[in-house]
mmCIF file of C-alpha atoms in Angstrom:
data_model
loop_
_atom_site.group_PDB
_atom_site.id
_atom_site.type_symbol
_atom_site.label_atom_id
_atom_site.label_comp_id
_atom_site.label_asym_id
_atom_site.label_seq_id
_atom_site.Cartn_x
_atom_site.Cartn_y
_atom_site.Cartn_z
ATOM 1 C CA MET C 1 3.513 -21.150 13.984
ATOM 2 C CA ARG C 2 3.500 -18.544 16.771
ATOM 3 C CA LEU C 3 3.922 -14.875 16.009
ATOM 4 C CA ASN C 4 7.275 -13.241 16.557
ATOM 5 C CA HIS C 5 6.644 -9.759 17.983
ATOM 6 C CA SER C 6 10.283 -8.598 17.754
ATOM 7 C CA ASP C 7 10.604 -4.819 17.681
ATOM 8 C CA SER C 8 14.315 -5.129 17.080
ATOM 9 C CA ASP C 9 13.708 -6.822 13.712
ATOM 10 C CA ALA C 10 12.775 -3.676 11.871
ATOM 11 C CA SER C 11 12.089 -3.743 8.146
ATOM 12 C CA HIS C 12 10.505 -0.800 6.271
ATOM 13 C CA ALA C 13 13.066 1.951 6.474
ATOM 14 C CA PRO C 14 13.936 2.132 10.162
ATOM 15 C CA SER C 15 16.133 5.172 10.564
ATOM 16 C CA ARG C 16 19.818 4.615 11.080
ATOM 17 C CA ALA C 17 20.406 8.146 12.369
ATOM 18 C CA PRO C 18 23.548 9.004 14.346
ATOM 19 C CA GLY C 19 22.990 8.636 18.049
ATOM 20 C CA ASP C 20 20.338 5.943 17.820
ATOM 21 C CA GLY C 21 21.274 3.306 20.278
ATOM 22 C CA ALA C 22 19.683 0.993 22.745
ATOM 23 C CA GLY C 23 18.047 3.961 24.428
ATOM 24 C CA GLY C 24 16.554 5.347 21.189
ATOM 25 C CA SER C 25 12.927 5.180 20.157
ATOM 26 C CA PRO C 26 11.553 1.758 19.124
ATOM 27 C CA ALA C 27 11.974 0.676 15.522
ATOM 28 C CA PRO C 28 8.867 1.618 13.533
ATOM 29 C CA SER C 29 8.472 -1.798 11.976
ATOM 30 C CA ARG C 30 7.487 -4.917 13.848
ATOM 31 C CA VAL C 31 8.104 -8.332 12.262
ATOM 32 C CA LEU C 32 5.065 -10.521 12.873
ATOM 33 C CA LEU C 33 5.832 -13.621 10.827
ATOM 34 C CA ARG C 34 9.156 -14.844 9.477
ATOM 35 C CA GLU C 35 10.119 -18.075 7.742
ATOM 36 C CA GLY C 36 13.091 -18.632 5.445
ATOM 37 C CA ALA C 37 12.965 -16.396 2.397
ATOM 38 C CA PHE C 38 10.172 -14.050 3.532
ATOM 39 C CA ALA C 39 8.640 -12.129 6.377
ATOM 40 C CA VAL C 40 5.522 -10.107 7.208
ATOM 41 C CA ALA C 41 5.746 -6.912 9.258
ATOM 42 C CA HIS C 42 3.599 -3.998 10.428
ATOM 43 C CA HIS C 43 5.123 -0.555 9.959
ATOM 44 C CA ARG C 44 4.028 2.544 11.834
ATOM 45 C CA CYS C 45 5.878 5.834 12.068
ATOM 46 C CA PRO C 46 3.676 8.398 13.931
ATOM 47 C CA PRO C 47 3.907 12.123 13.156
ATOM 48 C CA GLU C 48 6.000 12.899 16.225
ATOM 49 C CA ASP C 49 8.703 10.332 15.369
ATOM 50 C CA HIS C 50 12.193 11.768 14.763
ATOM 51 C CA ARG C 51 12.579 9.642 11.618
ATOM 52 C CA TRP C 52 10.646 12.196 9.597
ATOM 53 C CA GLN C 53 13.692 14.416 9.944
ATOM 54 C CA THR C 54 16.326 11.845 9.028
ATOM 55 C CA GLU C 55 17.332 9.444 6.280
ATOM 56 C CA ASN C 56 15.692 6.039 6.419
ATOM 57 C CA GLN C 57 16.989 2.721 5.073
ATOM 58 C CA VAL C 58 15.419 -0.588 4.128
ATOM 59 C CA VAL C 59 17.298 -3.231 6.100
ATOM 60 C CA THR C 60 15.396 -6.567 6.291
ATOM 61 C CA GLY C 61 14.878 -7.510 2.643
ATOM 62 C CA HIS C 62 13.373 -6.426 -0.621
ATOM 63 C CA LEU C 63 9.908 -5.100 0.244
ATOM 64 C CA VAL C 64 6.452 -5.144 -1.268
ATOM 65 C CA VAL C 65 4.553 -2.553 0.729
ATOM 66 C CA PHE C 66 0.798 -1.899 0.981
ATOM 67 C CA PRO C 67 0.327 1.587 2.439
ATOM 68 C CA TRP C 68 -2.516 2.176 4.912
ATOM 69 C CA SER C 69 -1.937 5.896 5.076
ATOM 70 C CA VAL C 70 -0.634 8.625 2.736
ATOM 71 C CA THR C 71 2.992 9.782 2.734
ATOM 72 C CA MET C 72 5.326 11.617 0.346
ATOM 73 C CA MET C 73 8.332 9.404 -0.331
ATOM 74 C CA ARG C 74 11.693 10.911 -1.466
ATOM 75 C CA PRO C 75 14.107 8.202 -2.539
ATOM 76 C CA ASP C 76 17.774 9.162 -2.922
ATOM 77 C CA SER C 77 18.020 7.700 -6.385
ATOM 78 C CA ARG C 78 14.567 8.249 -7.858
ATOM 79 C CA GLU C 79 11.828 10.853 -8.287
ATOM 80 C CA HIS C 80 9.645 11.599 -5.273
ATOM 81 C CA PHE C 81 6.152 10.128 -5.216
ATOM 82 C CA VAL C 82 3.035 9.848 -3.065
ATOM 83 C CA ALA C 83 2.381 6.486 -1.354
ATOM 84 C CA ASP C 84 -1.303 5.878 -0.567
ATOM 85 C CA PRO C 85 -3.685 2.915 -0.106
ATOM 86 C CA ASN C 86 -4.339 2.778 -3.852
ATOM 87 C CA SER C 87 -0.753 1.919 -4.485
ATOM 88 C CA VAL C 88 1.701 -0.871 -3.865
ATOM 89 C CA LEU C 89 5.374 0.001 -3.331
ATOM 90 C CA PHE C 90 8.568 -1.861 -4.113
ATOM 91 C CA TRP C 91 11.803 -1.199 -2.208
ATOM 92 C CA ASN C 92 15.174 -2.819 -2.612
ATOM 93 C CA ARG C 93 17.168 -3.769 0.477
ATOM 94 C CA GLY C 94 19.580 -0.965 1.320
ATOM 95 C CA GLU C 95 17.662 1.836 -0.367
ATOM 96 C CA VAL C 96 17.785 5.163 1.365
ATOM 97 C CA PHE C 97 15.064 7.794 1.364
ATOM 98 C CA ARG C 98 13.347 10.548 3.270
ATOM 99 C CA ARG C 99 9.633 11.147 3.636
ATOM 100 C CA ASP C 100 7.289 14.044 4.193
ATOM 101 C CA LEU C 101 4.269 14.043 6.513
ATOM 102 C CA VAL C 102 0.965 14.376 4.667
ATOM 103 C CA SER C 103 -1.657 13.283 7.215
ATOM 104 C CA ASP C 104 -1.966 13.127 10.968
ATOM 105 C CA ARG C 105 -1.870 9.353 10.742
ATOM 106 C CA GLY C 106 1.793 9.423 9.812
ATOM 107 C CA ASP C 107 3.181 6.506 7.880
ATOM 108 C CA GLU C 108 1.497 3.105 8.390
ATOM 109 C CA SER C 109 1.670 0.061 6.112
ATOM 110 C CA ALA C 110 1.836 -3.670 5.683
ATOM 111 C CA LEU C 111 5.282 -4.996 4.664
ATOM 112 C CA PHE C 112 6.062 -8.243 2.841
ATOM 113 C CA ALA C 113 9.818 -8.886 2.653
ATOM 114 C CA VAL C 114 11.522 -11.392 0.321
ATOM 115 C CA ASP C 115 15.188 -12.323 -0.108
ATOM 116 C CA SER C 116 17.175 -11.766 -3.283
ATOM 117 C CA SER C 117 16.854 -15.296 -4.657
ATOM 118 C CA LEU C 118 13.073 -15.339 -4.297
ATOM 119 C CA ALA C 119 12.695 -11.841 -5.716
ATOM 120 C CA VAL C 120 14.810 -12.724 -8.764
ATOM 121 C CA GLU C 121 12.839 -15.919 -9.320
ATOM 122 C CA MET C 122 9.519 -14.072 -9.243
ATOM 123 C CA LEU C 123 10.699 -11.184 -11.359
ATOM 124 C CA ALA C 124 12.471 -13.090 -14.086
ATOM 125 C CA ALA C 125 9.363 -13.679 -16.168
ATOM 126 C CA HIS C 126 8.702 -9.902 -16.323
ATOM 127 C CA ASP C 127 12.282 -8.578 -16.373
ATOM 128 C CA PRO C 128 14.881 -11.057 -17.711
ATOM 129 C CA SER C 129 17.680 -8.595 -16.863
ATOM 130 C CA VAL C 130 16.980 -8.980 -13.142
ATOM 131 C CA ARG C 131 19.648 -11.702 -12.919
ATOM 132 C CA GLU C 132 22.218 -9.010 -13.678
ATOM 133 C CA HIS C 133 21.297 -6.974 -10.603
ATOM 134 C CA PRO C 134 20.016 -9.406 -7.916
ATOM 135 C CA GLU C 135 21.069 -7.051 -5.154
ATOM 136 C CA ALA C 136 18.501 -4.505 -6.413
ATOM 137 C CA PRO C 137 15.890 -6.520 -8.252
ATOM 138 C CA PHE C 138 13.033 -4.038 -8.277
ATOM 139 C CA ARG C 139 13.057 -1.446 -11.048
ATOM 140 C CA VAL C 140 9.548 -0.259 -10.244
ATOM 141 C CA HIS C 141 8.887 1.860 -7.172
ATOM 142 C CA ARG C 142 5.110 2.294 -7.232
ATOM 143 C CA ALA C 143 2.214 0.672 -9.058
ATOM 144 C CA PRO C 144 -1.592 0.585 -8.762
ATOM 145 C CA SER C 145 -2.847 -1.751 -6.070
ATOM 146 C CA ASP C 146 -5.360 -4.385 -7.223
ATOM 147 C CA PRO C 147 -8.347 -4.282 -4.826
ATOM 148 C CA ARG C 148 -8.286 -8.077 -4.417
ATOM 149 C CA LEU C 149 -4.641 -7.891 -3.287
ATOM 150 C CA PHE C 150 -5.468 -5.138 -0.830
ATOM 151 C CA LEU C 151 -8.180 -7.397 0.604
ATOM 152 C CA LEU C 152 -5.808 -10.352 0.861
ATOM 153 C CA GLN C 153 -3.091 -8.377 2.586
ATOM 154 C CA ALA C 154 -5.682 -7.114 5.056
ATOM 155 C CA SER C 155 -6.591 -10.691 5.929
ATOM 156 C CA ILE C 156 -2.965 -11.792 6.305
ATOM 157 C CA MET C 157 -2.202 -8.803 8.497
ATOM 158 C CA ARG C 158 -5.319 -9.256 10.608
ATOM 159 C CA ALA C 159 -4.297 -12.860 11.324
ATOM 160 C CA ALA C 160 -0.681 -11.911 11.962
ATOM 161 C CA MET C 161 -1.610 -9.106 14.369
ATOM 162 C CA SER C 162 -4.161 -11.125 16.264
ATOM 163 C CA GLY C 163 -1.626 -12.693 18.579
ATOM 164 C CA GLU C 164 -2.971 -16.154 17.858
ATOM 165 C CA ALA C 165 -1.247 -19.060 16.171
ATOM 166 C CA VAL C 166 -1.103 -18.807 12.362
ATOM 167 C CA ASP C 167 -0.649 -21.855 10.177
ATOM 168 C CA GLY C 168 2.788 -21.613 8.595
ATOM 169 C CA VAL C 169 1.968 -23.065 5.196
ATOM 170 C CA GLU C 170 -1.208 -20.967 4.947
ATOM 171 C CA TRP C 171 0.367 -17.553 5.513
ATOM 172 C CA GLN C 172 3.494 -18.385 3.506
ATOM 173 C CA GLU C 173 1.494 -19.549 0.503
ATOM 174 C CA ALA C 174 -0.784 -16.521 0.761
ATOM 175 C CA THR C 175 2.241 -14.197 0.978
ATOM 176 C CA LEU C 176 3.819 -15.768 -2.114
ATOM 177 C CA THR C 177 0.498 -15.330 -4.021
ATOM 178 C CA LEU C 178 0.238 -11.717 -2.869
ATOM 179 C CA VAL C 179 3.820 -10.783 -3.858
ATOM 180 C CA ARG C 180 3.650 -12.651 -7.153
ATOM 181 C CA HIS C 181 0.430 -10.927 -8.240
ATOM 182 C CA ALA C 182 1.705 -7.537 -7.036
ATOM 183 C CA ILE C 183 4.824 -7.919 -9.189
ATOM 184 C CA ARG C 184 2.835 -9.034 -12.216
ATOM 185 C CA GLY C 185 0.417 -6.146 -11.855
ATOM 186 C CA ALA C 186 3.235 -3.658 -11.425
ATOM 187 C CA TYR C 187 5.052 -4.607 -14.595
ATOM 188 C CA THR C 188 1.805 -4.738 -16.551
ATOM 189 C CA ALA C 189 1.017 -1.236 -15.318
ATOM 190 C CA VAL C 190 4.451 0.031 -16.310
ATOM 191 C CA ALA C 191 4.002 -1.296 -19.824
ATOM 192 C CA GLN C 192 0.622 0.413 -20.124
ATOM 193 C CA ALA C 193 1.883 3.644 -18.619
ATOM 194 C CA GLY C 194 4.614 3.823 -21.221
ATOM 195 C CA ARG C 195 1.989 4.358 -23.847
ATOM 196 C CA ARG C 196 0.465 7.357 -22.148
ATOM 197 C CA ARG C 197 3.481 8.774 -20.347
ATOM 198 C CA PRO C 198 4.805 11.751 -22.384
ATOM 199 C CA ALA C 199 2.253 14.446 -21.461
ATOM 200 C CA ALA C 200 1.926 13.354 -17.866
ATOM 201 C CA ARG C 201 5.649 13.335 -17.230
ATOM 202 C CA ARG C 202 6.108 17.074 -17.690
ATOM 203 C CA ARG C 203 7.216 18.513 -14.379
ATOM 204 C CA MET C 204 4.250 20.711 -13.687
ATOM 205 C CA GLN C 205 1.794 17.998 -14.545
ATOM 206 C CA TRP C 206 3.695 15.391 -12.486
ATOM 207 C CA GLU C 207 3.549 17.694 -9.480
ATOM 208 C CA ALA C 208 -0.166 18.301 -10.026
ATOM 209 C CA VAL C 209 -0.913 14.579 -10.202
ATOM 210 C CA GLU C 210 1.055 13.847 -7.006
ATOM 211 C CA ALA C 211 -0.525 16.748 -5.186
ATOM 212 C CA THR C 212 -3.961 15.498 -6.210
ATOM 213 C CA ARG C 213 -3.161 11.967 -5.027
ATOM 214 C CA ALA C 214 -2.067 13.391 -1.646
ATOM 215 C CA LEU C 215 -5.207 15.554 -1.363
ATOM 216 C CA LEU C 216 -7.613 12.690 -2.191
ATOM 217 C CA ALA C 217 -5.795 10.225 0.045
ATOM 218 C CA SER C 218 -5.813 12.562 3.043
ATOM 219 C CA ARG C 219 -9.432 13.751 2.657
ATOM 220 C CA TRP C 220 -11.219 10.782 1.118
ATOM 221 C CA ASP C 221 -13.803 10.662 3.869
ATOM 222 C CA GLU C 222 -14.941 14.210 3.262
ATOM 223 C CA ARG C 223 -17.541 15.521 0.800
ATOM 224 C CA LEU C 224 -15.313 16.724 -1.993
ATOM 225 C CA SER C 225 -16.195 18.574 -5.190
ATOM 226 C CA LEU C 226 -14.290 18.743 -8.446
ATOM 227 C CA ALA C 227 -14.219 22.552 -8.197
ATOM 228 C CA MET C 228 -12.634 22.447 -4.738
ATOM 229 C CA ILE C 229 -10.004 19.867 -5.803
ATOM 230 C CA ALA C 230 -9.083 21.844 -8.925
ATOM 231 C CA GLU C 231 -8.863 25.108 -6.965
ATOM 232 C CA ARG C 232 -6.505 23.540 -4.415
ATOM 233 C CA ILE C 233 -4.269 22.146 -7.125
ATOM 234 C CA GLY C 234 -4.299 25.333 -9.217
ATOM 235 C CA PHE C 235 -5.581 23.831 -12.463
ATOM 236 C CA SER C 236 -8.943 24.214 -14.212
ATOM 237 C CA ALA C 237 -11.261 21.292 -13.548
ATOM 238 C CA TYR C 238 -11.113 20.262 -17.198
ATOM 239 C CA HIS C 239 -7.296 20.326 -17.371
ATOM 240 C CA LEU C 240 -6.903 18.533 -14.030
ATOM 241 C CA CYS C 241 -9.197 15.691 -15.108
ATOM 242 C CA ARG C 242 -7.169 15.167 -18.270
ATOM 243 C CA VAL C 243 -3.761 15.397 -16.554
ATOM 244 C CA PHE C 244 -4.824 13.083 -13.673
ATOM 245 C CA ARG C 245 -6.098 10.382 -16.029
ATOM 246 C CA ALA C 246 -2.988 10.639 -18.154
ATOM 247 C CA GLY C 247 -0.810 10.245 -15.096
ATOM 248 C CA THR C 248 -2.710 7.493 -13.235
ATOM 249 C CA GLY C 249 -4.827 5.737 -15.858
ATOM 250 C CA ARG C 250 -7.942 6.482 -13.750
ATOM 251 C CA SER C 251 -10.455 9.264 -13.422
ATOM 252 C CA LEU C 252 -10.546 11.372 -10.263
ATOM 253 C CA HIS C 253 -13.830 9.717 -9.279
ATOM 254 C CA GLU C 254 -12.478 6.225 -9.803
ATOM 255 C CA TYR C 255 -9.409 6.996 -7.733
ATOM 256 C CA LEU C 256 -11.394 8.555 -4.921
ATOM 257 C CA THR C 257 -13.868 5.678 -4.863
ATOM 258 C CA GLN C 258 -11.026 3.141 -4.474
ATOM 259 C CA LEU C 259 -9.614 5.102 -1.553
ATOM 260 C CA ARG C 260 -13.054 5.179 0.080
ATOM 261 C CA LEU C 261 -13.530 1.444 -0.415
ATOM 262 C CA ARG C 262 -10.175 0.704 1.215
ATOM 263 C CA GLY C 263 -11.098 3.034 4.063
ATOM 264 C CA ALA C 264 -14.444 1.235 4.455
ATOM 265 C CA LEU C 265 -12.690 -2.109 4.583
ATOM 266 C CA GLU C 266 -10.409 -0.945 7.350
ATOM 267 C CA ARG C 267 -13.267 0.491 9.370
ATOM 268 C CA MET C 268 -15.329 -2.671 9.022
ATOM 269 C CA ALA C 269 -12.454 -4.861 10.156
ATOM 270 C CA SER C 270 -11.359 -2.633 13.042
ATOM 271 C CA MET C 271 -14.855 -1.667 14.254
ATOM 272 C CA PRO C 272 -16.984 -4.807 14.041
ATOM 273 C CA GLN C 273 -19.882 -3.159 15.894
ATOM 274 C CA MET C 274 -20.161 -0.343 13.346
ATOM 275 C CA GLY C 275 -23.165 -0.949 11.097
ATOM 276 C CA LEU C 276 -22.734 -0.881 7.325
ATOM 277 C CA GLU C 277 -25.013 2.123 6.988
ATOM 278 C CA ALA C 278 -22.728 4.056 9.353
ATOM 279 C CA VAL C 279 -19.664 2.799 7.493
ATOM 280 C CA ALA C 280 -21.131 3.943 4.188
ATOM 281 C CA ASP C 281 -21.983 7.390 5.561
ATOM 282 C CA SER C 282 -18.571 7.918 7.187
ATOM 283 C CA CYS C 283 -16.719 6.868 4.010
ATOM 284 C CA GLY C 284 -18.512 9.153 1.525
ATOM 285 C CA PHE C 285 -21.023 6.712 0.068
ATOM 286 C CA ALA C 286 -24.666 7.722 -0.389
ATOM 287 C CA ASN C 287 -26.026 4.728 1.492
ATOM 288 C CA HIS C 288 -25.552 1.033 2.326
ATOM 289 C CA SER C 289 -26.623 -0.081 -1.152
ATOM 290 C CA HIS C 290 -24.187 2.272 -2.825
ATOM 291 C CA LEU C 291 -21.327 0.923 -0.708
ATOM 292 C CA THR C 292 -22.317 -2.692 -1.327
ATOM 293 C CA ARG C 293 -22.476 -2.257 -5.106
ATOM 294 C CA ALA C 294 -19.127 -0.491 -5.293
ATOM 295 C CA PHE C 295 -17.494 -2.857 -2.836
ATOM 296 C CA ARG C 296 -18.578 -5.993 -4.594
ATOM 297 C CA GLY C 297 -17.571 -4.587 -7.980
ATOM 298 C CA ALA C 298 -14.056 -3.829 -6.696
ATOM 299 C CA PHE C 299 -13.295 -6.681 -4.280
ATOM 300 C CA GLY C 300 -15.507 -9.436 -5.681
ATOM 301 C CA VAL C 301 -17.215 -10.083 -2.306
ATOM 302 C CA THR C 302 -19.857 -8.241 -0.309
ATOM 303 C CA PRO C 303 -18.930 -5.970 2.597
ATOM 304 C CA SER C 304 -20.440 -8.470 5.069
ATOM 305 C CA ALA C 305 -18.379 -11.311 3.648
ATOM 306 C CA ALA C 306 -15.205 -9.244 3.675
ATOM 307 C CA ARG C 307 -15.816 -8.171 7.290
ATOM 308 C CA ARG C 308 -16.139 -11.790 8.344
ATOM 309 C CA LEU C 309 -13.190 -13.139 6.327
ATOM 310 C CA VAL C 310 -10.794 -10.321 7.102
ATOM 311 C CA GLY C 311 -11.980 -9.792 10.678
ATOM 312 C CA GLU C 312 -11.432 -13.449 11.472
ATOM 313 C CA GLY C 313 -8.186 -13.677 9.514
ATOM 314 C CA ARG C 314 -9.536 -16.490 7.315
ATOM 315 C CA ILE C 315 -6.722 -16.259 4.758
ATOM 316 C CA LYS C 316 -7.305 -19.488 2.808
ATOM 317 C CA GLU C 317 -11.035 -18.986 2.466
ATOM 318 C CA LEU C 318 -10.638 -15.419 1.288
ATOM 319 C CA GLY C 319 -7.943 -16.430 -1.237
ATOM 320 C CA ALA C 320 -10.364 -18.954 -2.741
ATOM 321 C CA CYS C 321 -13.116 -16.358 -2.978
ATOM 322 C CA LEU C 322 -10.787 -13.954 -4.808
ATOM 323 C CA SER C 323 -9.767 -16.583 -7.413
ATOM 324 C CA LEU C 324 -6.096 -15.645 -7.323
ATOM 325 C CA ALA C 325 -4.392 -18.453 -9.196
#
């Protein structure tokens, strides 16, 4: 199947602002692959885009989104939250929201769209009530992103953006696997969060956790200290560590390491000539060995293997390595 580079087929929240017509700026999302019930798209909204000042709406389908950058999302009907590479997002078709700029990269992400019937079928095992609201199947907006799924989406996107022919069955099966596991992980995370939620849901603590997510996701490649992070957030280091773990289920160090690993993966895939020692140093790891240990522990493959599989868009081989049944 050939790629469909149709800029008019926008998906993740292209703005429907008054005055946008044929002469307006291009839609921020580009559909790369489409077949029947689902599609794959690349979304990019740079800092200078007017859509930061307007309402945005999801128009293509129900979306599973893997952020590549950090952005503050403000849905009309739900609480605001930070979207970053450690998270996976779920948007229902027709949802309206605004967003705030956090980093100079703007808003960039991988989008996987499914229609209502497929979404309901995949969600039914986790939320039996979904059949009562098929027009808005997702009841979760954000969940932790499994490192293996982040690696798989990177491979799918690399293949889709290469401009070369992509086997239809291969990318469709991989997309179904990706979405299914993302949904399962999200509903598992929601169940676990419910047991630790009360303290972390207080307004001041919620704001502190979201501000910390934004800080870490925008400065993950810098040498950070706990004292500096706590000072920026306005909490004591001890209190911030407790609140952050209560709100995310992870320590600050774990969260930061995952951001650095995702950043390392992106640099390896986009800069094939960059040596692993340089990648490690630029992403906050002590050395090549430190990166390799952390990378293999999170993704299940070595950095060299990931660079080859993702860089060459070898979706099927990578899926087998990740043991995603």
